[in-house]
Coordinates of C-alpha atoms in Angstrom, one line a residue:
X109 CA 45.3 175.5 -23.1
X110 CA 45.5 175.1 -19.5
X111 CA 42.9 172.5 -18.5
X112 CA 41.9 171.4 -14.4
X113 CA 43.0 168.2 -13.8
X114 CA 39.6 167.6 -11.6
X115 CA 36.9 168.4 -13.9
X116 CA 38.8 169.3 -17.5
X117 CA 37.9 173.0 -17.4
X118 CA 40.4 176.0 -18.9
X119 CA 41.9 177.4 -15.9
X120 CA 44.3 179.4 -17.7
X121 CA 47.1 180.3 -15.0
X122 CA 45.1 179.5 -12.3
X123 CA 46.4 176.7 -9.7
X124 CA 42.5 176.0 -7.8
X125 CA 39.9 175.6 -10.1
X126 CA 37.3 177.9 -9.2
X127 CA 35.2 175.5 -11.1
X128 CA 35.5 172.5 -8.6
X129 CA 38.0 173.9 -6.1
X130 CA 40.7 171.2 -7.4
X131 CA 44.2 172.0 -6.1
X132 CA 46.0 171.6 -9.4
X133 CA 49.4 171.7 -7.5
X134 CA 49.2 168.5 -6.2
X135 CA 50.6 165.4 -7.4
X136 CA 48.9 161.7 -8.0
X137 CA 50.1 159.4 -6.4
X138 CA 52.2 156.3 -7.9
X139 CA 51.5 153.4 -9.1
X140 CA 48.4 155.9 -11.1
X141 CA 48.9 157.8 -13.9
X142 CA 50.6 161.3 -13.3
X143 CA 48.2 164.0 -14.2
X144 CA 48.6 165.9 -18.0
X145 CA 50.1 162.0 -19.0
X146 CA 48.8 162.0 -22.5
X147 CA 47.9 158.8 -23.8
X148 CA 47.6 158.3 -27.4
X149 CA 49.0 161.9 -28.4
X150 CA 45.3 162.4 -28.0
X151 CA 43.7 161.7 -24.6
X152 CA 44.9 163.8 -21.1
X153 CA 44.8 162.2 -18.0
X154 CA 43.3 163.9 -15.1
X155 CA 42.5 162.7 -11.0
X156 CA 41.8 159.1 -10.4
X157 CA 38.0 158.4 -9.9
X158 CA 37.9 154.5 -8.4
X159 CA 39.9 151.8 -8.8
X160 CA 39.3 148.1 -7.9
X161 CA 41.8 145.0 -7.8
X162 CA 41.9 145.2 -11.8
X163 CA 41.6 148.6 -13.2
X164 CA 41.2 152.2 -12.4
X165 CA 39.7 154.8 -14.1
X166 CA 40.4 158.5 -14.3
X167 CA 38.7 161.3 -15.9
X168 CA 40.4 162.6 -19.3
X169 CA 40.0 164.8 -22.0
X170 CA 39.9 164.1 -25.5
X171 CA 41.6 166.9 -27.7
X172 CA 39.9 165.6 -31.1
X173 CA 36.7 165.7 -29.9
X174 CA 37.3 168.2 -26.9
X175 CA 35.0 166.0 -24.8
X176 CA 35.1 165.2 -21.4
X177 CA 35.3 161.0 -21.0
X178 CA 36.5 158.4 -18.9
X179 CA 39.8 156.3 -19.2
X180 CA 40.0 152.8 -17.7
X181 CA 43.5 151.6 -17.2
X182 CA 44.1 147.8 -16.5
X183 CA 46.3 148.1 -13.1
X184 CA 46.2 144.7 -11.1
X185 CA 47.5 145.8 -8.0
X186 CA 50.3 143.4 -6.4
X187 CA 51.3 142.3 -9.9
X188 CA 53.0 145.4 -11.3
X189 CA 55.3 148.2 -10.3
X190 CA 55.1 151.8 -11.6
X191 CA 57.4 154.7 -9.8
X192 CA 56.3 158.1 -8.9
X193 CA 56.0 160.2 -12.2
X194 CA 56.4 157.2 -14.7
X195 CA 53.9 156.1 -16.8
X196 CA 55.1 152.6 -18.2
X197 CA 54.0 149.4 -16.3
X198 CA 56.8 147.2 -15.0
X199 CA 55.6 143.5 -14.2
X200 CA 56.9 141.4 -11.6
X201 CA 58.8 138.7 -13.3
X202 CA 57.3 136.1 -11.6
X203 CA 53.6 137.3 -12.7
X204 CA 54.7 138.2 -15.9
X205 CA 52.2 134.8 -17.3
X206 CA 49.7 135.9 -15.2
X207 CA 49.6 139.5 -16.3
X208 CA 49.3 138.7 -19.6
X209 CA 46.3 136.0 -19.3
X210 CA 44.5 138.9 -17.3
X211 CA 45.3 141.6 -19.3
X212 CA 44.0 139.3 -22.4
X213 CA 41.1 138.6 -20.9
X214 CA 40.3 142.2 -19.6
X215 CA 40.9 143.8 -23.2
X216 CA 38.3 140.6 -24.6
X217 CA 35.8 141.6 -22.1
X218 CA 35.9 145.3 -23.5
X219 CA 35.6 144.4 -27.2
X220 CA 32.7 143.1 -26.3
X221 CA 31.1 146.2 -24.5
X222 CA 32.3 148.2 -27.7
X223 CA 30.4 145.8 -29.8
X224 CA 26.8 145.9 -27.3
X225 CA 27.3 149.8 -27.0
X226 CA 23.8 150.5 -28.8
X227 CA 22.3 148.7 -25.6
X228 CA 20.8 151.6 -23.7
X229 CA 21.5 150.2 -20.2
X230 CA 25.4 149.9 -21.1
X231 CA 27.9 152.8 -20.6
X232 CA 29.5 153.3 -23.8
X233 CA 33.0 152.0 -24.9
X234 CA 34.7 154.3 -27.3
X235 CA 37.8 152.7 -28.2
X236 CA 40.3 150.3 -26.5
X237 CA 44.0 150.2 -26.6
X238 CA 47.6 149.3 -25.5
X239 CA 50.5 151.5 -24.1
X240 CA 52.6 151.4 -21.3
X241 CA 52.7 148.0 -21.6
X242 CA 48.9 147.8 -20.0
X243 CA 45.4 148.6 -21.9
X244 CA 43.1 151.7 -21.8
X245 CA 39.3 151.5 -22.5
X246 CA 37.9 155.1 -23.3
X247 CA 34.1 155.1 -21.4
X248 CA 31.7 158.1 -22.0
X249 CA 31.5 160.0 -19.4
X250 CA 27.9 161.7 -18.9
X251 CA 26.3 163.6 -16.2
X252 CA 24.3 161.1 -14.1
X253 CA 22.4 160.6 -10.9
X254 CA 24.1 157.7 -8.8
X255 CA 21.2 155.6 -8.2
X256 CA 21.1 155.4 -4.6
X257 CA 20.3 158.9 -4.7
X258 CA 17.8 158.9 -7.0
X259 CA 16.2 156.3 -4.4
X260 CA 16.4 158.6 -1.7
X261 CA 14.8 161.5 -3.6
X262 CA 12.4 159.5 -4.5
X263 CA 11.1 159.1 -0.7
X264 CA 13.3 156.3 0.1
X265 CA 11.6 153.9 -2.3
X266 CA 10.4 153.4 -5.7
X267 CA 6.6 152.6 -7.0
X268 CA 6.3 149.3 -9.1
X269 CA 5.3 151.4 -11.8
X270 CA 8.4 153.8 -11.6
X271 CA 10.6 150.8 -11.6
X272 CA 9.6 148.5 -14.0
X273 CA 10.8 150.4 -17.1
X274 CA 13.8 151.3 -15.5
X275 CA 15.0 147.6 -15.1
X276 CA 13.7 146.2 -17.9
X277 CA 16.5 147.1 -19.8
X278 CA 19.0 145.7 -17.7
X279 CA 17.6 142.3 -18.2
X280 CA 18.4 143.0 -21.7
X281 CA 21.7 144.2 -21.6
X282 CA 22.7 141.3 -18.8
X283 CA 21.1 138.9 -21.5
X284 CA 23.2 140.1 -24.4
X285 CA 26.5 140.2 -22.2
X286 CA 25.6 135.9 -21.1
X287 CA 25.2 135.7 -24.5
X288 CA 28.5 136.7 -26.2
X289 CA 30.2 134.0 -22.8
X290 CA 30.5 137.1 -20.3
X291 CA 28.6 138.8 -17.5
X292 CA 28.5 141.8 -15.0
X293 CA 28.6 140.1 -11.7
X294 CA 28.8 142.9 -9.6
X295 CA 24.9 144.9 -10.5
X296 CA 24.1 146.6 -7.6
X297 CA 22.8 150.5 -6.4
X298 CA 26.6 151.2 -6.2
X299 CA 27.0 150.8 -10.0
X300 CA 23.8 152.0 -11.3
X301 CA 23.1 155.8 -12.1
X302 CA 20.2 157.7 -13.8
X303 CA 20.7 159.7 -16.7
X304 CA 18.8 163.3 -17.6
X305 CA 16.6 161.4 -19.7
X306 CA 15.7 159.2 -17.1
X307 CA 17.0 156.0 -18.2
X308 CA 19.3 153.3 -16.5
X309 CA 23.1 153.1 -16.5
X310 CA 25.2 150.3 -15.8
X311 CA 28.9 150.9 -14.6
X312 CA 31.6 149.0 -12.5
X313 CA 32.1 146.9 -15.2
X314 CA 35.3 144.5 -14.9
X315 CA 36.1 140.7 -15.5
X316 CA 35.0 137.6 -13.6
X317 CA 38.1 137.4 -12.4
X318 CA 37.5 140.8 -9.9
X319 CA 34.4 139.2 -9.2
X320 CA 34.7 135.9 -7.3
X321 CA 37.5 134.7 -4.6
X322 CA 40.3 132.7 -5.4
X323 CA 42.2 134.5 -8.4
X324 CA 45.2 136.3 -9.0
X325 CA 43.5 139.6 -8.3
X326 CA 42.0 141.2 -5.1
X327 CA 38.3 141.0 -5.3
X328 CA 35.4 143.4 -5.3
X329 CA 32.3 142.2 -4.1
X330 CA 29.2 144.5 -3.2
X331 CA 27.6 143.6 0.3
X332 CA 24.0 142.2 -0.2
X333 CA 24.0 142.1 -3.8
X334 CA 26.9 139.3 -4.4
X335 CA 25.6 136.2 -4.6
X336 CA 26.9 133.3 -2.3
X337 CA 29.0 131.4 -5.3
X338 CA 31.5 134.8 -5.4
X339 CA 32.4 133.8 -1.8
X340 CA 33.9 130.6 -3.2
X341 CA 37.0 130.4 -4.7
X342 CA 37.2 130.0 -7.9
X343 CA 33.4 129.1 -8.4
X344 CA 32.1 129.4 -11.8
X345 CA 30.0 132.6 -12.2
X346 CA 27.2 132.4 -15.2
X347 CA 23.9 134.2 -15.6
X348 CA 22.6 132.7 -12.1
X349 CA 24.5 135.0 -10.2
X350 CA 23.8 138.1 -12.1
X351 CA 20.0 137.5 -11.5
X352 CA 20.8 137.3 -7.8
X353 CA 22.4 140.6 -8.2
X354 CA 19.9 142.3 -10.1
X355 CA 17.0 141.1 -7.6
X356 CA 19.2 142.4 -4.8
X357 CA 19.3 145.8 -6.9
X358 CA 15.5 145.8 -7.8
X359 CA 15.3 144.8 -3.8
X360 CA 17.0 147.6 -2.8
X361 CA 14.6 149.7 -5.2
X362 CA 11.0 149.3 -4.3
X363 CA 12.3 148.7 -0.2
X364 CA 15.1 151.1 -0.1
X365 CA 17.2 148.3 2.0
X366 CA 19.8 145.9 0.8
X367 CA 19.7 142.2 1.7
X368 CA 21.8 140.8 3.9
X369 CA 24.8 140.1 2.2
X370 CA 25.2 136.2 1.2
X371 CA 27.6 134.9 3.9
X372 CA 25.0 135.8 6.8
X373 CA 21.9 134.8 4.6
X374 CA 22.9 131.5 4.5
X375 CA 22.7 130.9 8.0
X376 CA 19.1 132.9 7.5
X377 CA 17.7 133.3 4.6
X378 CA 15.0 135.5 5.7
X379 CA 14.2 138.9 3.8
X380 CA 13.2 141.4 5.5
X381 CA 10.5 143.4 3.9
X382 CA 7.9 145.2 5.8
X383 CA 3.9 144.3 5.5
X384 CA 3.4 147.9 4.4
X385 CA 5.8 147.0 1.6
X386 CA 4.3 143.6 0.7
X387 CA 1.2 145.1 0.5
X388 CA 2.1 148.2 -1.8
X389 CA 3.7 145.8 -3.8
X390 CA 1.9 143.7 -7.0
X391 CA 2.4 139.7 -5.7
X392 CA 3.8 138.3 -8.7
X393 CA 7.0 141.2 -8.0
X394 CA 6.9 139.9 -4.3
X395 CA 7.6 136.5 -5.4
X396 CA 10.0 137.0 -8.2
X397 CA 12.3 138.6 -5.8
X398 CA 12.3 135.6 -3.6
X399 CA 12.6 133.1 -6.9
X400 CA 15.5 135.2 -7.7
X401 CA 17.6 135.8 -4.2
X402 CA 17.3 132.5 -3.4
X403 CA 20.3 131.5 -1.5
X404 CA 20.4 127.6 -3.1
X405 CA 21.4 128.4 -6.5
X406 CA 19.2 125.3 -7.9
X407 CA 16.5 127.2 -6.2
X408 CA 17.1 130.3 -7.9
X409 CA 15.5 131.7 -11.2
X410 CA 17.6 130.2 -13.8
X411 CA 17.6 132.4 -16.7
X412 CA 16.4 136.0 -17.5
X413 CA 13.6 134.4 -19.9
X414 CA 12.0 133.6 -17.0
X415 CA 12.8 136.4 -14.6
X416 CA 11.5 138.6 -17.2
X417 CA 8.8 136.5 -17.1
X418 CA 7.8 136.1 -14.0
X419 CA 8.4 140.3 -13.1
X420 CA 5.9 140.6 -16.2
X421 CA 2.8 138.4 -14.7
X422 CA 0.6 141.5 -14.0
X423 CA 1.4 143.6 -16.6
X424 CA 0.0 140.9 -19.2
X425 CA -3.1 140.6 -16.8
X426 CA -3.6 144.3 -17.3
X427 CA -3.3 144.4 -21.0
X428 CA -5.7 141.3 -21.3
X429 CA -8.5 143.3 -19.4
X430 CA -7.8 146.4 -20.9
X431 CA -8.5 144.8 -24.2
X432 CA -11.5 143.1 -22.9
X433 CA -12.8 146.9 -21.7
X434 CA -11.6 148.3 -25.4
X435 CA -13.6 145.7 -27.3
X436 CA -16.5 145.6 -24.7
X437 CA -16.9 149.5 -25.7
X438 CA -16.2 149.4 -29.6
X439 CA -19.3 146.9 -29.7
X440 CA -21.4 149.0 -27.3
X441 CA -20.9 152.1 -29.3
X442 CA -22.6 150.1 -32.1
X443 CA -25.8 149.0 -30.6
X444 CA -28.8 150.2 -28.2
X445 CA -27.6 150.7 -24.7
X446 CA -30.7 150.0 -23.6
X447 CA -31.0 146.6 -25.2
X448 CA -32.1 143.8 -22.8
X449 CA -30.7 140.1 -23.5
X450 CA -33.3 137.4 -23.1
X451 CA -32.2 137.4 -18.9
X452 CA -33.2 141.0 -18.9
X453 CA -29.4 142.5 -18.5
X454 CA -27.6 144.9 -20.8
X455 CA -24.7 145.2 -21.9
X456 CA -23.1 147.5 -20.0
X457 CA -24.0 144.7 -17.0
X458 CA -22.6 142.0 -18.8
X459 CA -19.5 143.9 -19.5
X460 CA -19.7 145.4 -16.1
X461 CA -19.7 141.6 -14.0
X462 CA -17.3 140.0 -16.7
X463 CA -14.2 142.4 -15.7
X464 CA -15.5 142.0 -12.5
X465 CA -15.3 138.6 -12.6
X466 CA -12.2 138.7 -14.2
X467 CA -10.1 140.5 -11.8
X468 CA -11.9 138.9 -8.5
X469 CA -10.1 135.6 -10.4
X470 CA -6.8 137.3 -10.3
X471 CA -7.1 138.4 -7.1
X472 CA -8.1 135.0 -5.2
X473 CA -5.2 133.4 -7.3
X474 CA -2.7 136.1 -6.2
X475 CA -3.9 135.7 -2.8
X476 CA -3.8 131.8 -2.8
X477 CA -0.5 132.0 -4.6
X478 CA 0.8 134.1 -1.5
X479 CA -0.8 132.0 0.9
X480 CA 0.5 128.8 -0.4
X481 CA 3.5 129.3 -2.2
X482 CA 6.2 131.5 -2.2
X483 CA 6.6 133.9 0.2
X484 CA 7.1 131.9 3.6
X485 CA 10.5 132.4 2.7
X486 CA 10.2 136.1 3.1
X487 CA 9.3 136.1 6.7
X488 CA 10.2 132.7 7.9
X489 CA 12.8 130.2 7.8
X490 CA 11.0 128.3 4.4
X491 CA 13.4 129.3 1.4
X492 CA 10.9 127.4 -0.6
X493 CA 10.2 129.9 -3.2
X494 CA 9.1 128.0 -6.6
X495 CA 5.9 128.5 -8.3
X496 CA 4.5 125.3 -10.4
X497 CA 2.1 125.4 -13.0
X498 CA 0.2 122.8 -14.0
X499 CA -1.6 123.9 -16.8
X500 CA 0.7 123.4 -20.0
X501 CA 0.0 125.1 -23.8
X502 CA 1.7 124.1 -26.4
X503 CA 3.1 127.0 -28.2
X504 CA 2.1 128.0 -31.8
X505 CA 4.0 131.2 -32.3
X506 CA 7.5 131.7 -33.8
X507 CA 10.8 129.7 -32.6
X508 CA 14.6 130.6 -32.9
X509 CA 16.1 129.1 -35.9
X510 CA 18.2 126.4 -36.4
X511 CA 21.6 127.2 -36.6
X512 CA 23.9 124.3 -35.3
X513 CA 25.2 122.5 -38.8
X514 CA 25.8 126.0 -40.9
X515 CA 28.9 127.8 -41.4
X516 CA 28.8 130.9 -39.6
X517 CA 29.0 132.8 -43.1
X518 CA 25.7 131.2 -44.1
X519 CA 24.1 132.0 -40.7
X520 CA 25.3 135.8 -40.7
X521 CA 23.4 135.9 -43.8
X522 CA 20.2 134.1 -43.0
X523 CA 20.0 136.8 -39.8
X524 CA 20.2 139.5 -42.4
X525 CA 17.6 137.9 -44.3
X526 CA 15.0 137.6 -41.5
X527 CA 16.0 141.1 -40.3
X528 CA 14.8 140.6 -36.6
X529 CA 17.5 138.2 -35.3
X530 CA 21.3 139.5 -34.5
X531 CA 24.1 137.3 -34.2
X532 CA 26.6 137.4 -32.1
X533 CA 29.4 135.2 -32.4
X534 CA 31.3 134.1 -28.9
X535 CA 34.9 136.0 -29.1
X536 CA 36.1 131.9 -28.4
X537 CA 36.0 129.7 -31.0
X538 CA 36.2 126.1 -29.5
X539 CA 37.4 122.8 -30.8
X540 CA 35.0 119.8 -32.2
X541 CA 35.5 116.2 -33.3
X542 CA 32.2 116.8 -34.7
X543 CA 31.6 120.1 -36.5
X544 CA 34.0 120.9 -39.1
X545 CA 35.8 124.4 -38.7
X546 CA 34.1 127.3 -39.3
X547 CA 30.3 125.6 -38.4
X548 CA 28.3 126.9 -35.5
X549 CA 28.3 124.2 -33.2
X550 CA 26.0 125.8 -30.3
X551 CA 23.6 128.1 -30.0
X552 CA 21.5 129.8 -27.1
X553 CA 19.0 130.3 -27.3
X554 CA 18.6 126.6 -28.5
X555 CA 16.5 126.2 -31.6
X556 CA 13.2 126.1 -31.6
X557 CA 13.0 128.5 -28.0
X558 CA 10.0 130.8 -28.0
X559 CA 10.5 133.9 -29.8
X560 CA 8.7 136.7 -27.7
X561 CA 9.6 139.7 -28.9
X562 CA 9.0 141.1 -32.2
X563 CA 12.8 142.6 -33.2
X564 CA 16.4 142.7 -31.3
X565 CA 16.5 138.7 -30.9
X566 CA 19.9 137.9 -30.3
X567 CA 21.6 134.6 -30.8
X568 CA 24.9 133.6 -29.3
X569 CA 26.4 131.0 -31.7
X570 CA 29.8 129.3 -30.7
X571 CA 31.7 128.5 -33.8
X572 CA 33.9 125.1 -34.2
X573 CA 37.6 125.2 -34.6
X574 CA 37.9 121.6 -35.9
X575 CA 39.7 118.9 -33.9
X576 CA 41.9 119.7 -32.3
X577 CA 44.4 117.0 -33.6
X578 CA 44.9 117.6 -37.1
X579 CA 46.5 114.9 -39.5
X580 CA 49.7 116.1 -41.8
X581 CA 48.9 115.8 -45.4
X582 CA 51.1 114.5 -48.1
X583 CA 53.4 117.0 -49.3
X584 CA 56.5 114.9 -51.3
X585 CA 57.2 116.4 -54.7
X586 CA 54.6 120.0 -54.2
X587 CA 56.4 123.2 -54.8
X588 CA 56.5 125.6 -51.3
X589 CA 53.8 127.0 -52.0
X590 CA 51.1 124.1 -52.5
X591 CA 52.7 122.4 -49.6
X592 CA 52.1 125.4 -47.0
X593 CA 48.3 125.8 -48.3
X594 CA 47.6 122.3 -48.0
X595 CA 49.1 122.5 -44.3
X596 CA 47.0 125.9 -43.4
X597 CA 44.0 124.0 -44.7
X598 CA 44.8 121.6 -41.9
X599 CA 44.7 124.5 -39.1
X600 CA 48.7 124.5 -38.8
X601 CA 51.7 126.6 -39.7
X602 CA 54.6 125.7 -41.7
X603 CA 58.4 127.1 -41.5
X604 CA 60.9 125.9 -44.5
X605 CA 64.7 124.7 -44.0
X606 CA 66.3 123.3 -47.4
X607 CA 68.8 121.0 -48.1
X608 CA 70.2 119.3 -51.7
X609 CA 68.5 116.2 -52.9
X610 CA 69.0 113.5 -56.1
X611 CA 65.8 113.1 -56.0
X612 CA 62.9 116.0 -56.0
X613 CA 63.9 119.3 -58.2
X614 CA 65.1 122.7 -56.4
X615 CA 62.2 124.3 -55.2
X616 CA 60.2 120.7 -54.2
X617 CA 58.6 119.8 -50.5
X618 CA 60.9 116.6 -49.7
X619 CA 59.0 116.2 -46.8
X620 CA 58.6 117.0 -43.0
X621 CA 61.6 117.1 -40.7
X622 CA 60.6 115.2 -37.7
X623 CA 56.7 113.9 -39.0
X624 CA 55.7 111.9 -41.7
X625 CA 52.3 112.2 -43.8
X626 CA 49.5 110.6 -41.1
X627 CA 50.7 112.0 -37.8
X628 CA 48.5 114.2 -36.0
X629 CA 49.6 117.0 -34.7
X630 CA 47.5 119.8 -32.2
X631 CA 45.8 122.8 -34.0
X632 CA 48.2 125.4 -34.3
X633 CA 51.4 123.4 -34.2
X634 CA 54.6 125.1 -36.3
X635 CA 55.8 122.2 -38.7
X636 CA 59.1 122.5 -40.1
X637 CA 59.3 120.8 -44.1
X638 CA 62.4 119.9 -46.0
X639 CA 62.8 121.9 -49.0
X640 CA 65.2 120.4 -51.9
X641 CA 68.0 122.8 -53.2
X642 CA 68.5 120.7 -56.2
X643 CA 71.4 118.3 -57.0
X644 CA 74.5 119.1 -54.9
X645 CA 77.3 120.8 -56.7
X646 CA 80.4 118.8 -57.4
X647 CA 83.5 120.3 -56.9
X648 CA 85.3 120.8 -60.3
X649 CA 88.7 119.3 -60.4
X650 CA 91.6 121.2 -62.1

């Protein structure tokens, strides 16, 4: 089988595809994979498609399957060496610590896309791997629309109503990534595509530390949809900046413009977004895009709770008067139309004036909403963009559990129980003078949060590793055995040296070698324990 190293179609003898046109002579260029490098004995590496300051991915083929994916090879450029034709990774010695904390945290990042692949708006991870001395993530690879030209088929703009169930679900997949301690930081048109089906994909997926300034590796940021924090080195990124990008996306959607990118809106914060556009546009979406590109990020939306909140206004509004029309006709199918009440009206009048009523209400408030709060911002120098609301209901409906106390074992199986609620469990376990190992000791949401959705709640729990200064226990006169158990108990490892002793029998714990029972030593620490051999031999006489 002779496969074109450009799209992964038999070619047989053939050196140009007459598939693609691909020029199958040609070589790829070092420090990339050379093509036909087979990774795995199962995957075959074919032309490069992007790269960034921490990975590049190439299109492969997989010979179990015989399907057409994606490979994503960690290659952090100006840390590593790889000559023309070879396929194993040489580190610099003097990044050799760095490589491996990035490559670490690169193949954790993935794990957890291979764990949130049933979320619809997430490119699927397949498998992940090491080789080379570098890691491999194997992506599907399906036939999709880039997003930015979807836009532009689509007049150069999208409708409210197009748009709104195509974002949805990337408030849902950016939730569930915030949730397991990661995030996208880089959403924008550039790394968004359309499927056949019509649904939302996100790609350009990579680290945090390819996201921001100030690391080891040489950045990517998108222009208008990076927020102002990934200008700053080394400034903590968290679900505040992925709103910012997604706005910027959704932006970009229903205008068919970017914003300015960050550095420039800072010195004016202005959006520009036509009258035409404002007008076409429900005022409740008009405003959560200025809540949620706020430059200040105090100003700034502050969780997707509430962006998905605040994009949602409307659509409630709808559904309340729609069921007020629904019920208003059930009951007049049941009785006289032409019944007068006691003022003389019918009702089909009184029906008629209460939607009426209704949605004159939510039109003055929308317009006294634009006039008064949020949108100077938009137009003018005012990046005021907060909405208050003083009317406050206390909430009656279901809350999110209380999990801070259990063990995660006991949490994992009250989820199951209720059926409605996954767990996800941060891939860091952290340390806790207060929480015994093994016991969540956060949670987010927090307990008692308002639960409004009826299934696919997730929780993020963060799971205690104990203190991290652990206490030696008493181990004089236990056999190996007891002694090491009763030191893993304690979080720590033990290694055994022996040497003769009067006084505990051959195969006794004498004790530690340079601790005593009481010292405290950090979780993790390799003690070394004195093992007795027995009695010394004397040397027989003759």
């Amino acid at each position: 089988m002779s496969l074109c190293m450009g799209c992964m179609q038999e070619i047989g003898n053939k050196v140009v595809c007459p598939s693609c046109g691909f020029d199958n002579s040609e070589k790829q260029q070092a420090p990339f994979l050379p093509y036909g490098t087979v990774l795995m004995n199962r995957y075959i590496v074919g032309v490069g498609i992007d790269n960034n300051g921490e990975s590049t991915r190439y299109l492969c083929f997989d010979k179990q399957t015989r399907e057409t994916l994606i490979v994503c090879e960690f290659l952090p450029m100006g840390l590593i060496n790889r000559g023309e034709g070879e396929t194993q990774i040489k580190v610099n010695y003097e990044n050799r610590l760095v490589y491996s904390k990035l490559k670490d945290d690169f193949v954790n990042y993935y794990k957890i896309l291979l764990e949130l692949k049933e979320l619809s708006a997430l490119l699927k991870v397949h498998n992940i791997f090491e080789e080379n001395n570098t890691a491999y993530v194997i992506e599907e690879n399906e036939d999709l629309i880039p997003f930015e030209e979807y836009v532009q088929r689509s007049n150069g703009s999208l409708e409210w109503d197009i748009a709104r169930p195509l974002f949805m679900p990337v408030i849902s997949a950016l939730e569930a990534l915030h949730k397991r301690g990661v995030g996208h930081y880089a959403i924008s048109p550039k790394n968004m595509f359309i499927t056949a089906s019509g649904k939302i994909k996100i790609s350009g997926f990579s680290t945090e530390n390819e996201r921001k300034r100030g690391t080891a590796l040489k950045s990517q940021l998108f222009s208008g949809a990076a927020a102002p924090e990934q200008y700053e080195n080394n400034f903590p990124l968290d679900d505040i900046t992925d709103i910012y990008g997604f706005c910027a996306t959704l932006f970009f959607a229903l205008t068919g413009n970017m914003p300015k990118n960050a550095p420039e809106r800072l010195k004016d914060s202005r959006l520009l977004m036509s009258t035409t556009t404002v007008k076409r546009l429900p005022p409740h979406v008009v405003s959560a895009l200025a809540n949620g590109l706020q430059v200040e990020r105090e100003n700034r939306i502050t969780d997707f709770d509430e962006l998905r909140s605040q994009l949602s206004v409307a659509h409630t509004a709808k559904a309340i008067q729609d069921e007020i029309s629904r019920t208003a006709s059930m009951n007049l199918s049941n009785s006289d139309d032409d019944k007068k009440n006691k003022n003389g009206m019918s009702p089909v009048s009184i029906v008629i004036i209460s939607v009426a009523a209704t949605v004159l209400i939510l039109g003055i408030i929308g317009v006294f909403w634009l006039m008064q709060n949020p949108l100077k911002g938009i137009f003018g120098g005012d990046t005021g963009a907060t909405v208050e609301s003083t009317a406050s209901t206390e909430w009656t409906g279901p809350t999110i559990p209380n999990y801070v106390g259990k063990t995660y074992d006991e949490v994992m199986k009250d989820a199951e129980s209720q059926q409605t609620i996954t767990i996800l469990r941060n891939y860091t376990d952290e340390y806790s003078d207060d929480y015994k190992e093994g016991v969540v000791m956060s949670q987010s949401p927090a307990a008692g949060s308002k639960v409004t959705q009826e299934d696919n709640i997730i929780v993020s729990v963060t799971v205690s590793k104990g203190s991290k200064m652990r206490e030696l226990p008493g181990i004089e006169g236990l056999t190996l055995d007891q002694a090491a158990a009763a030191i893993a108990e304690q979080g720590l490892l033990a290694n055994a040296e022996y040497q003769y002793s009067d006084k505990y029998a051959d195969g006794r714990v004498i004790g530690y070698k340079s601790q005593q029972k009481g010292d405290t030593v950090e979780y993790g620490t390799n003690v070394i324990i004195i093992v007795s051999k027995g009695t010394e031999p004397k040397e027989s006489s003759n």
